[in-house]
Coordinates of C-alpha atoms in Angstrom, one line a residue:
X519 CA -4.9 19.3 46.1
X520 CA -5.0 17.7 42.7
X521 CA -4.1 14.0 43.1
X522 CA -1.8 12.5 40.0
X523 CA -2.2 10.0 38.4
X524 CA 1.1 7.2 36.7
X525 CA 0.1 4.2 34.8
X526 CA 4.1 2.0 35.4
X527 CA 4.6 0.2 32.6
X528 CA 8.9 -1.0 31.9
X529 CA 11.6 0.1 34.3
X530 CA 14.1 -2.0 32.2
X531 CA 17.6 -0.8 30.0
X532 CA 19.0 -3.7 27.5
X533 CA 22.0 -5.5 29.9
X534 CA 24.5 -7.8 27.7
X535 CA 27.5 -9.9 28.3
X536 CA 29.5 -11.5 26.6
X537 CA 29.3 -15.3 25.2
X538 CA 32.6 -16.1 23.6
X539 CA 36.1 -17.2 26.2
X540 CA 38.0 -14.9 23.9
X541 CA 37.3 -12.3 21.3
X542 CA 38.8 -9.2 20.5
X543 CA 36.3 -5.4 19.7
X544 CA 36.0 -3.8 16.5
X545 CA 37.7 -0.4 16.5
X546 CA 38.7 -0.6 19.7
X547 CA 40.6 -4.0 19.1
X548 CA 39.8 -4.5 22.7
X549 CA 40.2 -8.4 24.0
X550 CA 37.3 -9.2 25.8
X551 CA 36.3 -12.2 27.8
X552 CA 33.3 -14.1 28.5
X553 CA 31.1 -12.5 31.4
X554 CA 32.7 -9.3 30.5
X555 CA 29.6 -6.7 31.2
X556 CA 28.2 -3.7 29.6
X557 CA 25.0 -1.6 28.3
X558 CA 23.6 -1.4 24.2
X559 CA 23.5 1.8 22.9
X560 CA 22.8 1.2 18.8
X561 CA 21.8 -2.1 16.4
X562 CA 22.3 -1.8 13.1
X563 CA 21.9 -5.1 10.7
X564 CA 23.5 -7.6 12.8
X565 CA 26.2 -5.5 15.1
X566 CA 25.0 -4.4 18.1
X567 CA 27.7 -1.4 19.3
X568 CA 28.2 -2.1 23.6
X569 CA 29.7 -0.2 26.2
X570 CA 31.2 -2.3 28.3
X571 CA 30.9 -0.4 32.5
X572 CA 34.7 -0.9 34.1
X573 CA 35.5 -3.0 36.2
X574 CA 33.2 -3.6 39.5
X575 CA 31.3 -1.2 38.0
X576 CA 27.8 -0.8 36.7
X577 CA 25.7 1.6 37.6
X578 CA 25.8 2.8 34.4
X579 CA 27.9 5.8 34.4
X580 CA 29.3 4.9 30.9
X581 CA 28.7 8.2 28.6
X582 CA 33.0 8.6 28.7
X583 CA 34.0 5.0 28.0
X584 CA 34.8 2.9 25.1
X585 CA 31.4 1.7 22.1
X586 CA 32.3 -1.3 21.2
X587 CA 31.0 -3.2 17.5
X588 CA 30.1 -7.1 18.0
X589 CA 28.0 -9.7 16.4
X590 CA 24.8 -10.2 18.0
X591 CA 25.3 -14.0 18.0
X592 CA 28.5 -13.3 21.0
X593 CA 26.1 -11.9 23.1
X594 CA 23.2 -12.4 25.9
X595 CA 21.0 -10.7 27.8
X596 CA 22.4 -9.7 31.1
X597 CA 19.5 -10.9 34.1
X598 CA 21.8 -10.8 36.8
X599 CA 22.3 -6.7 35.9
X600 CA 18.2 -6.3 34.7
X601 CA 17.8 -7.3 38.5
X602 CA 19.7 -4.7 39.1
X603 CA 18.6 -2.1 37.1
X604 CA 15.2 -3.3 38.9
X605 CA 16.3 -2.2 42.2
X606 CA 17.3 1.0 41.3
X607 CA 14.4 1.5 39.0
X608 CA 12.4 1.0 42.3
X609 CA 14.8 3.3 44.4
X610 CA 14.0 6.2 42.1
X611 CA 10.4 5.1 41.6
X612 CA 10.1 6.1 45.3
X613 CA 12.4 8.7 45.2
X614 CA 9.1 9.9 43.0
X615 CA 6.7 8.9 45.2
X616 CA 8.2 10.5 48.2
X617 CA 8.2 14.3 46.2
X618 CA 4.6 14.2 45.4
X619 CA 2.0 15.7 47.9
X620 CA 0.2 12.9 46.6
X621 CA -0.1 10.3 43.6
X622 CA -2.5 7.3 42.2
X623 CA 0.0 4.9 41.1
X624 CA -1.4 1.9 39.1
X625 CA 0.6 -1.3 37.7
X626 CA -1.1 -3.5 35.1
X627 CA -1.1 -7.4 34.8
X628 CA 1.2 -7.7 31.7
X629 CA 4.2 -4.5 34.0
X630 CA 7.2 -7.1 33.2
X631 CA 8.3 -6.5 37.5
X632 CA 11.5 -8.5 36.8
X633 CA 13.4 -9.8 33.5
X634 CA 11.9 -13.1 32.0
X635 CA 14.3 -15.7 33.5
X636 CA 14.4 -19.9 34.4
X637 CA 11.2 -19.7 37.1
X638 CA 13.3 -22.5 39.5
X639 CA 16.8 -20.4 39.2
X640 CA 14.8 -17.0 40.2
X641 CA 13.1 -18.5 42.6
X642 CA 15.4 -16.8 46.0
X643 CA 15.9 -13.3 43.6
X644 CA 12.4 -12.9 43.4
X645 CA 11.4 -13.6 46.5
X646 CA 14.2 -11.2 47.9
X647 CA 12.9 -8.7 45.6
X648 CA 9.3 -8.6 46.6
X649 CA 10.2 -8.6 49.7
X650 CA 12.4 -5.5 49.0
X651 CA 9.8 -4.1 47.1
X652 CA 7.2 -4.2 49.5
X653 CA 10.0 -2.7 53.2
X654 CA 9.9 0.5 50.3
X655 CA 5.9 0.6 49.4
X656 CA 5.6 0.8 53.9
X657 CA 7.7 3.2 54.4
X658 CA 5.9 5.5 52.6
X659 CA 4.2 8.5 53.9
X660 CA 0.3 9.1 53.8
X661 CA -1.3 10.3 50.3
X662 CA 0.7 8.0 48.0
X663 CA -2.3 5.3 46.4
X664 CA 0.0 1.5 44.9
X665 CA -2.5 -0.2 42.7
X666 CA -1.9 -3.5 40.8
X667 CA -4.5 -5.4 38.8
X668 CA -4.3 -8.7 37.7
X669 CA -6.3 -10.4 35.4
X670 CA -7.3 -13.8 36.2
X671 CA -9.9 -16.4 34.7
X672 CA -12.4 -17.5 36.4
X673 CA -12.8 -22.0 36.3
X674 CA -14.8 -23.4 33.4
X675 CA -15.1 -25.6 31.0
X676 CA -12.7 -23.6 28.8
X677 CA -9.7 -24.4 32.1
X678 CA -10.9 -28.0 32.4
X679 CA -10.4 -29.0 29.0
X680 CA -6.9 -27.3 29.3
X681 CA -6.4 -29.7 32.3
X682 CA -8.0 -33.1 30.6
X683 CA -5.2 -32.3 27.5
X684 CA -2.1 -32.0 29.6
X685 CA -2.7 -32.7 33.8
X686 CA 0.8 -33.0 34.3
X687 CA 2.3 -29.7 32.5
X688 CA -1.0 -27.8 33.1
X689 CA -0.6 -28.4 36.9
X690 CA 3.0 -28.0 36.7
X691 CA 2.6 -24.6 35.3
X692 CA -0.5 -23.7 36.8
X693 CA 1.9 -24.2 40.5
X694 CA 4.2 -22.5 39.0
X695 CA 1.8 -19.0 38.0
X696 CA 0.2 -19.0 41.7
X697 CA 3.3 -18.6 43.1
X698 CA 4.3 -16.4 41.1
X699 CA 1.1 -13.8 41.5
X700 CA 2.0 -14.7 45.3
X701 CA 5.4 -12.8 45.3
X702 CA 3.9 -10.2 43.1
X703 CA 0.6 -9.7 45.8
X704 CA 3.2 -8.9 48.8
X705 CA 3.7 -5.4 48.0
X706 CA -0.4 -5.2 47.7
X707 CA -1.8 -6.7 51.1
X708 CA -5.4 -5.2 50.8
X709 CA -7.0 -7.5 47.8
X710 CA -10.4 -5.9 46.4
X711 CA -12.3 -8.9 44.2
X712 CA -14.0 -7.0 40.9
X713 CA -16.3 -10.0 39.6
X714 CA -18.0 -8.8 36.2
X715 CA -21.4 -7.8 37.0
X716 CA -24.7 -10.3 36.0
X717 CA -26.7 -7.7 35.4
X718 CA -27.7 -7.2 31.2
X719 CA -28.2 -3.5 31.5
X720 CA -25.1 -3.4 34.0
X721 CA -22.7 -5.3 31.3
X722 CA -24.3 -3.0 28.4
X723 CA -22.4 -0.1 29.9
X724 CA -19.2 -2.1 30.8
X725 CA -18.8 -2.9 27.6
X726 CA -19.4 0.5 25.9
X727 CA -17.0 1.5 28.7
X728 CA -14.6 -0.7 27.6
X729 CA -14.5 0.3 24.0
X730 CA -14.4 3.8 24.8
X731 CA -11.2 3.4 26.5
X732 CA -10.4 1.1 24.0
X733 CA -10.3 4.6 21.5
X734 CA -9.0 6.4 23.5
X735 CA -6.3 4.5 23.7
X736 CA -5.7 3.8 20.1
X737 CA -6.3 8.0 19.2
X738 CA -3.7 8.4 22.1
X739 CA -1.6 6.3 20.7
X740 CA -2.1 7.4 17.1
X741 CA -0.6 10.9 18.2
X742 CA 2.3 9.9 20.2
X743 CA 3.1 8.3 16.5
X744 CA 2.5 11.8 14.7
X745 CA 4.4 13.3 17.0
X746 CA 7.2 11.3 16.8
X747 CA 7.3 12.1 12.8
X748 CA 6.3 15.6 12.7
X749 CA 9.4 16.2 15.5
X750 CA 11.4 14.4 12.8
X751 CA 10.3 16.3 9.7
X752 CA 10.6 19.9 11.6
X753 CA 6.7 20.6 11.2
X754 CA 4.4 22.0 13.9
X755 CA 0.8 21.1 14.4
X756 CA -1.0 22.9 17.4
X757 CA -4.4 20.9 17.8
X758 CA -2.4 17.7 16.6
X759 CA -4.4 16.9 20.4
X760 CA -7.7 17.2 18.6
X761 CA -7.5 15.2 16.0
X762 CA -9.7 12.4 15.4
X763 CA -8.4 8.5 14.2
X764 CA -10.9 6.8 15.8
X765 CA -11.6 3.0 13.4
X766 CA -7.4 3.3 12.9
X767 CA -4.3 1.7 14.0
X768 CA -1.7 3.2 12.4
X769 CA 2.2 1.5 11.7
X770 CA 5.6 3.4 11.0
X771 CA 4.7 3.4 7.1
X772 CA 1.7 4.8 7.6
X773 CA 1.7 7.4 9.3
X774 CA 4.7 8.9 7.1
X775 CA 1.5 7.8 4.5
X776 CA -0.8 11.0 7.1
X777 CA 2.5 13.6 7.2
X778 CA 3.3 13.1 3.7
X779 CA -0.4 13.7 2.3
X780 CA -1.6 16.5 4.6
X781 CA 2.0 18.0 4.0
X782 CA 0.7 18.5 0.1
X783 CA -2.6 19.4 1.1
X784 CA -1.3 22.4 3.1
X785 CA 1.7 23.8 0.4
X786 CA -0.7 23.0 -2.9
X787 CA -4.2 24.8 -0.9
X788 CA -2.1 28.0 1.1
X789 CA -0.8 30.9 -1.1
X790 CA 1.8 32.0 2.1
X791 CA 2.4 28.3 4.4
X792 CA 3.6 29.8 8.1
X793 CA 7.3 28.6 9.0
X794 CA 8.0 30.3 13.0
X795 CA 11.7 29.4 13.5
X796 CA 12.6 27.0 10.8
X797 CA 9.3 24.7 11.5
X798 CA 6.6 24.2 9.0
X799 CA 3.2 25.0 11.0
X800 CA 0.0 23.1 10.0
X801 CA -3.3 23.3 9.8
X802 CA -5.9 20.5 11.7
X803 CA -7.7 20.4 8.9
X804 CA -4.4 19.9 6.2
X805 CA -3.7 16.5 8.5
X806 CA -8.1 15.5 9.3
X807 CA -7.7 15.6 5.0
X808 CA -5.1 13.3 4.9
X809 CA -7.0 10.9 7.6
X810 CA -9.9 10.6 5.9
X811 CA -8.3 9.7 2.7
X812 CA -5.9 7.1 4.3
X813 CA -9.7 5.9 6.2
X814 CA -11.3 5.8 2.1
X815 CA -8.7 3.9 0.8
X816 CA -7.9 1.0 3.3
X817 CA -11.5 0.7 3.6
X818 CA -11.3 0.7 -0.2
X819 CA -8.6 -2.4 -0.8
X820 CA -10.5 -4.1 2.7
X821 CA -13.8 -4.9 0.7
X822 CA -13.6 -6.3 -3.0
X823 CA -16.1 -5.5 -4.9
X824 CA -18.2 -8.7 -5.2
X825 CA -19.4 -6.8 -1.6
X826 CA -19.3 -3.8 -2.7
X827 CA -21.5 -4.5 -5.8
X828 CA -25.7 -4.2 -4.4
X829 CA -28.8 -5.4 -6.4
X830 CA -28.8 -8.0 -9.7
X831 CA -27.9 -4.8 -11.9
X832 CA -24.2 -4.2 -10.3
X833 CA -23.5 -7.3 -9.8
X834 CA -23.7 -8.0 -12.9
X835 CA -21.0 -6.5 -14.4
X836 CA -18.4 -7.9 -11.8
X837 CA -17.0 -10.7 -14.5
X838 CA -16.2 -7.1 -16.4
X839 CA -14.3 -5.8 -13.0
X840 CA -10.8 -6.1 -12.7
X841 CA -8.7 -5.2 -9.6
X842 CA -5.2 -3.6 -10.2
X843 CA -3.2 -6.2 -9.0
X844 CA -4.8 -8.0 -11.2
X845 CA -4.7 -7.0 -14.5
X846 CA -0.9 -7.3 -15.3
X847 CA 0.5 -4.6 -17.7
X848 CA 2.2 -2.1 -16.4
X849 CA 3.4 0.9 -19.0
X850 CA 6.8 -1.2 -19.3
X851 CA 4.7 -3.3 -21.0
X852 CA 4.5 -1.8 -23.7
X853 CA 6.6 -0.6 -26.3
X854 CA 7.1 2.5 -27.8
X855 CA 3.6 5.1 -27.2
X856 CA 6.2 7.2 -24.6
X857 CA 4.3 10.5 -26.1
X858 CA 0.8 8.8 -24.5
X859 CA 2.1 7.3 -21.5
X860 CA 3.5 11.2 -20.1
X861 CA 0.1 12.6 -21.7
X862 CA -1.4 9.6 -20.0
X863 CA 0.4 10.1 -16.5
X864 CA -0.2 13.6 -16.3
X865 CA -3.5 13.6 -17.3
X866 CA -5.1 10.5 -15.2
X867 CA -2.6 9.2 -13.2
X868 CA -1.2 12.7 -11.5
X869 CA -5.1 13.1 -10.6
X870 CA -6.0 9.4 -9.3
X871 CA -3.2 9.5 -6.9
X872 CA -2.3 12.8 -6.1
X873 CA -5.9 15.0 -5.3
X874 CA -4.4 17.3 -3.4
X875 CA -3.1 19.0 -5.9
X876 CA -6.1 19.0 -7.8
X877 CA -8.4 21.0 -4.5
X878 CA -7.9 24.5 -5.5
X879 CA -8.6 26.9 -8.3
X880 CA -10.9 25.6 -11.2
X881 CA -8.4 25.2 -13.7
X882 CA -6.4 21.8 -11.9
X883 CA -9.4 20.1 -12.2
X884 CA -9.2 15.4 -12.5
X885 CA -10.4 14.3 -16.6
X886 CA -13.1 12.6 -16.6
X887 CA -13.0 11.9 -20.4
X888 CA -9.9 10.1 -22.6
X889 CA -9.9 8.9 -26.0
X890 CA -7.3 6.6 -27.7
X891 CA -8.3 6.3 -31.6
X892 CA -6.1 4.9 -34.7
X893 CA -5.7 2.1 -36.8
X894 CA -6.3 -1.6 -35.1
X895 CA -3.5 -3.3 -34.0
X896 CA -2.0 -0.5 -32.5
X897 CA -1.8 -0.7 -28.5
X898 CA -5.5 1.1 -27.5
X899 CA -6.8 -1.9 -25.6
X900 CA -2.8 -3.0 -23.6
X901 CA -2.1 0.5 -22.8
X902 CA -5.6 0.7 -21.1
X903 CA -4.9 -1.8 -18.8
X904 CA -1.4 -0.8 -18.5
X905 CA -3.4 2.3 -17.3
X906 CA -5.7 1.2 -15.0
X907 CA -2.7 -0.4 -13.1
X908 CA 0.5 2.3 -13.1
X909 CA -2.9 4.3 -11.1
X910 CA -4.2 1.6 -8.6
X911 CA -7.5 1.8 -10.3
X912 CA -9.7 -0.6 -10.6
X913 CA -11.0 -1.6 -14.3
X914 CA -14.4 -1.9 -16.0
X915 CA -14.3 -3.0 -19.3
X916 CA -18.0 -2.1 -20.4
X917 CA -19.2 -4.0 -24.0
X918 CA -22.9 -2.9 -25.9
X919 CA -23.7 -6.0 -24.3
X920 CA -23.4 -5.8 -20.7
X921 CA -25.5 -2.6 -21.5
X922 CA -28.1 -4.3 -23.2
X923 CA -31.0 -6.7 -22.2
X924 CA -34.4 -7.7 -23.7
X925 CA -36.3 -6.2 -21.6
X926 CA -37.7 -2.9 -21.7
X927 CA -36.2 -0.9 -19.0
X928 CA -33.6 -3.0 -18.2
X929 CA -30.4 -1.6 -20.0
X930 CA -31.1 2.0 -18.7
X931 CA -30.9 0.7 -15.1
X932 CA -28.0 -1.2 -16.0
X933 CA -26.7 2.0 -17.8
X934 CA -27.3 3.3 -14.0
X935 CA -26.0 0.4 -12.1
X936 CA -22.4 0.9 -13.9
X937 CA -21.9 4.4 -12.9
X938 CA -23.3 3.7 -8.7
X939 CA -20.7 0.2 -8.5
X940 CA -17.7 3.2 -10.4
X941 CA -18.0 5.2 -7.6
X942 CA -17.8 2.4 -4.9
X943 CA -14.5 1.2 -6.9
X944 CA -13.2 4.8 -7.2
X945 CA -10.4 5.0 -8.1
X946 CA -11.6 3.1 -11.8
X947 CA -11.1 3.6 -15.3
X948 CA -14.7 2.7 -17.5
X949 CA -13.2 1.4 -20.8
X950 CA -15.1 1.2 -23.2
X951 CA -13.3 -0.4 -26.6
X952 CA -15.0 0.3 -30.0
X953 CA -16.9 3.1 -28.2
X954 CA -18.8 4.4 -32.0
X955 CA -20.6 1.1 -31.8
X956 CA -22.2 1.9 -28.1
X957 CA -22.4 6.0 -28.2
X958 CA -22.3 7.1 -31.9
X959 CA -24.0 9.6 -33.5
X960 CA -27.2 9.8 -33.4
X961 CA -29.7 10.5 -36.6
X962 CA -29.0 7.6 -38.3
X963 CA -31.6 5.1 -39.7
X964 CA -30.4 1.5 -38.3
X965 CA -30.4 3.4 -34.7
X966 CA -33.1 1.9 -32.1
X967 CA -35.5 3.8 -30.0
X968 CA -33.9 1.6 -26.8
X969 CA -29.9 2.9 -27.5
X970 CA -30.5 6.1 -28.2
X971 CA -32.1 5.6 -24.3
X972 CA -29.1 3.6 -23.0
X973 CA -26.8 6.9 -24.8
X974 CA -29.3 9.3 -23.1
X975 CA -28.4 7.1 -19.5
X976 CA -24.9 7.2 -19.9
X977 CA -24.5 10.9 -20.7
X978 CA -26.7 11.7 -17.8
X979 CA -24.4 9.6 -15.3
X980 CA -21.0 11.2 -17.3
X981 CA -22.2 14.4 -16.4
X982 CA -22.2 13.4 -12.9
X983 CA -19.5 12.5 -12.7
X984 CA -17.8 15.8 -13.8
X985 CA -20.4 18.3 -11.5
X986 CA -18.5 16.3 -8.3
X987 CA -14.2 16.4 -8.9
X988 CA -13.8 14.3 -6.2
X989 CA -15.5 11.3 -7.5
X990 CA -12.3 9.7 -9.0
X991 CA -13.6 7.8 -12.1
X992 CA -12.2 8.2 -15.5
X993 CA -14.7 7.0 -19.3
X994 CA -11.5 5.5 -21.5
X995 CA -12.7 4.9 -24.7
X996 CA -11.1 3.7 -27.6
X997 CA -11.7 3.8 -31.5
X998 CA -10.8 3.1 -35.1
X999 CA -13.6 5.2 -36.1
X1000 CA -13.7 8.5 -34.1
X1001 CA -15.6 10.4 -37.1
X1002 CA -18.3 8.2 -36.3
X1003 CA -18.7 9.5 -32.5
X1004 CA -21.8 11.9 -31.8
X1005 CA -20.3 15.2 -31.0
X1006 CA -21.7 15.5 -26.9
X1007 CA -19.4 12.3 -26.5
X1008 CA -17.0 13.9 -27.9
X1009 CA -17.6 16.8 -26.4
X1010 CA -17.0 15.7 -23.0
X1011 CA -13.8 13.3 -23.7
X1012 CA -11.3 17.0 -24.2
X1013 CA -8.7 15.1 -24.6
X1014 CA -8.0 13.2 -28.2
X1015 CA -4.7 11.0 -28.7
X1016 CA -3.9 9.2 -31.7
X1017 CA -2.0 6.0 -32.0
X1018 CA -0.6 6.3 -34.9
X1019 CA 1.3 3.0 -36.2
X1020 CA 5.1 2.8 -35.3
X1021 CA 7.6 4.2 -36.5
X1022 CA 11.0 2.6 -37.0
X1023 CA 12.0 3.9 -33.6
X1024 CA 9.0 2.4 -31.7
X1025 CA 8.9 -0.5 -33.7
X1026 CA 12.6 -1.1 -32.2
X1027 CA 11.4 -0.7 -28.8
X1028 CA 8.1 -2.6 -29.3
X1029 CA 10.5 -5.7 -30.8
X1030 CA 13.1 -5.4 -27.7
X1031 CA 10.1 -6.5 -25.7
X1032 CA 8.4 -8.7 -27.8
X1033 CA 12.0 -10.7 -27.9
X1034 CA 13.7 -9.7 -24.6
X1035 CA 13.3 -13.5 -23.7
X1036 CA 14.0 -15.2 -26.6
X1037 CA 17.2 -17.1 -27.8
X1038 CA 18.5 -15.3 -30.5
X1039 CA 21.6 -16.0 -32.9
X1040 CA 25.1 -14.5 -31.1
X1041 CA 25.0 -10.9 -34.3
X1042 CA 21.4 -10.7 -34.3
X1043 CA 20.6 -7.3 -36.2
X1044 CA 17.3 -6.3 -34.6
X1045 CA 17.5 -2.6 -36.0
X1046 CA 17.7 -3.7 -38.9
X1047 CA 14.6 -6.4 -38.7
X1048 CA 13.0 -2.3 -37.3
X1049 CA 13.6 -0.9 -40.6
X1050 CA 12.0 -3.9 -42.9
X1051 CA 9.0 -4.0 -41.1
X1052 CA 7.7 -0.8 -42.3
X1053 CA 3.5 -0.5 -41.9
X1054 CA 3.2 -3.0 -39.1
X1055 CA 1.4 -2.1 -35.9
X1056 CA 2.3 -3.5 -32.8
X1057 CA -0.2 -6.5 -33.3
X1058 CA 1.5 -7.7 -36.5
X1059 CA 4.9 -7.3 -35.3
X1060 CA 3.6 -9.9 -32.1
X1061 CA 2.3 -11.9 -35.4
X1062 CA 5.1 -11.8 -37.1
X1063 CA 7.8 -12.7 -34.2
X1064 CA 5.0 -15.8 -32.6
X1065 CA 5.2 -16.9 -37.2
X1066 CA 8.8 -17.1 -36.9
X1067 CA 9.5 -18.9 -33.8
X1068 CA 7.7 -22.0 -35.5
X1069 CA 10.7 -21.6 -38.1
X1070 CA 13.0 -23.6 -35.6
X1071 CA 10.0 -25.9 -34.6
X1072 CA 9.2 -27.0 -38.0
X1073 CA 12.7 -27.7 -39.1
X1074 CA 12.9 -29.7 -36.0
X1075 CA 10.2 -31.8 -36.2
X1076 CA 11.7 -32.5 -40.6
X1077 CA 14.5 -33.7 -38.9
X1078 CA 13.5 -36.0 -36.8
X1079 CA 10.9 -37.4 -39.4
X1080 CA 13.5 -37.6 -41.9
X1081 CA 15.4 -40.5 -38.4
X1082 CA 12.6 -42.6 -38.2
X1083 CA 12.5 -42.4 -34.7
X1084 CA 16.3 -42.4 -34.4
X1085 CA 16.1 -39.4 -32.8
X1086 CA 17.8 -38.4 -29.2
X1087 CA 16.2 -38.8 -26.0
X1088 CA 15.2 -36.0 -24.3
X1089 CA 17.3 -34.1 -26.9
X1090 CA 13.6 -30.9 -27.7
X1091 CA 16.6 -27.9 -28.1
X1092 CA 16.4 -25.6 -30.9
X1093 CA 18.2 -23.4 -32.4
X1094 CA 18.5 -19.5 -31.8
X1095 CA 16.4 -17.2 -33.6
X1096 CA 17.6 -15.9 -37.2
X1097 CA 16.7 -12.4 -38.7
X1098 CA 16.0 -15.1 -41.9
X1099 CA 13.1 -16.3 -39.6
X1100 CA 11.8 -13.4 -39.0
X1101 CA 12.5 -12.1 -42.8
X1102 CA 10.6 -15.6 -44.3
X1103 CA 8.0 -15.1 -41.8
X1104 CA 6.5 -12.0 -43.5
X1105 CA 5.5 -13.6 -46.6
X1106 CA 3.1 -15.0 -44.6
X1107 CA 2.2 -12.1 -41.3
X1108 CA 2.1 -9.0 -43.5
X1109 CA 1.0 -5.5 -42.0
X1110 CA -3.0 -6.0 -41.6
X1111 CA -3.6 -2.6 -42.5
X1112 CA -2.5 -0.1 -45.9
X1113 CA -0.1 3.0 -44.6
X1114 CA -2.5 5.1 -47.4
X1115 CA -5.9 3.2 -47.1
X1116 CA -8.7 5.1 -47.0
X1117 CA -9.5 4.2 -43.1
X1118 CA -5.7 6.4 -42.3
X1119 CA -6.6 8.8 -44.7
X1120 CA -9.9 9.5 -42.4
X1121 CA -8.6 9.3 -39.2
X1122 CA -5.6 11.5 -39.9
X1123 CA -7.7 13.7 -41.1
X1124 CA -9.7 14.3 -38.3
X1125 CA -6.8 14.7 -36.0
X1126 CA -6.0 17.2 -37.6
X1127 CA -9.1 18.9 -36.9
X1128 CA -10.8 17.4 -33.2
X1129 CA -7.1 15.4 -32.0
X1130 CA -4.0 16.9 -30.4
X1131 CA -2.7 18.0 -32.9
X1132 CA -3.2 19.4 -36.6
X1133 CA -5.2 22.6 -37.1
X1134 CA -5.0 24.0 -32.6
X1135 CA -1.3 23.2 -33.8
X1136 CA -0.8 25.7 -36.9
X1137 CA -3.1 28.6 -34.9
X1138 CA -0.4 28.2 -31.1
X1139 CA 2.3 29.0 -34.2
X1140 CA 0.1 31.3 -36.0
X1141 CA -0.4 33.3 -32.8
X1142 CA 3.4 33.3 -31.7
X1143 CA 4.8 34.4 -34.9
X1144 CA 2.4 36.5 -34.6

């Protein structure tokens, strides 16, 4: 004959009673008097749905009674009704115990026998309740074991210190606790004291058992939470009970993430998902993949780059590492460049945020290298920072000086440490501004052997990223002279995007962002300003706006100098900006790059050969036309 074990945790309902002398309910318009009792059925915002008992009835037979919506501050917990519920619950418990031939019931120390209430007004009710419980337990047949676990602190220095801090309150509370414990122990006459062991090996073994029990309880709680979410979304996992979620205490938001990631992983890796009775059957492997991803993300954000860096070489890059939350630049802060943003979102952000889409096949693979090239001041560095923020990736700004050293062999070690640190911080964007200065074409007369070794070590680390698709790392380069890059570097950057000077439409977007928080005169024609700034880059437009913003300041200073100290105290208001301020500022701030300069011509020619447009687009058109 098998003996079952049960842990009893909670046995009360949410019963309430009205507090106001007289009030009218919605939507039934029923007039209620103070003290009417009912049961809570739903809580929404600050309103509570209550079903009030008929006069003289409080046995819970309220399924056919109307629901009344009341303000939460108009009702209170009905401890008298809850006490009655406790009696009913104990009756039900005894009936369950009698229906089993043999059973063990455990009441933990935190078990709520009765609702919380003032001890002094509740003393007699508590005494009567535990006396009744003792009678019920005494009448149970044999082969029923009832265990009540009670924690007691061993007197020591800490307890003595508490008593000395507030002896009056402490003595009163201690006496009260002892009286409560006496009442709780009435139904359990056989008392066994279990003291902690003193032997070191036994203490160690007990500690391991406690840790094992803790892991088991947490795992059961996590599985129960996932099971609820599975039922809500019509999902099934046969091996859910075998899932290992050790090391995680999941909340509802994290459980939703796990289920969502697991569903995406299963649908992206399975040609014909199994659906039975309208429920999607998910394999255990997809759920384990999602749990592993959550663990990696929690471990990544729980440790700072300073804690992850090991060795002097990795630590030397810490000043160049910027966390995604500290960058402070988003795509919305970058005017224009909509085509560039869309491309970066598809090639970089999507693989970093949704790696499960790129886990099958040989064609869908994350991009490991990308080049942004164009004239100076067009926003290449700004878009790189915004990309790191949008992708939630760490940003490592690499310069030739950060990889250089006066000591022989140190530069190669620094280059290797760059990639090992990037792997620890993944997802990571390694940004190389002016990449042509670091990875320029080989064979030039001024090239040193040290820079050649650094380039070779960088290429070797880069190849490691391309061979391991699980490492979410992107090498992003920016250059004004892409034609000076080495051919091997160009090969490792399959996507090469031209960031050209903005046209009228894009200049209008940039000006909208720059002037969004400025005081402009009514009727300010920003479109006319965008048309007048032909050839200006994004950086040039910002410098122009700064120069125009100084115009009202200069006028105010001139007025104050003419008044010779007769200015109004505290009056520092400036006039709104006018279109004339910007037109006049164009005499001092002009475009930094001529539209038909030789450098721009070279950039466009290089874009025709190696960029996103040009000859390849022409070949595509010829193929489609044929």
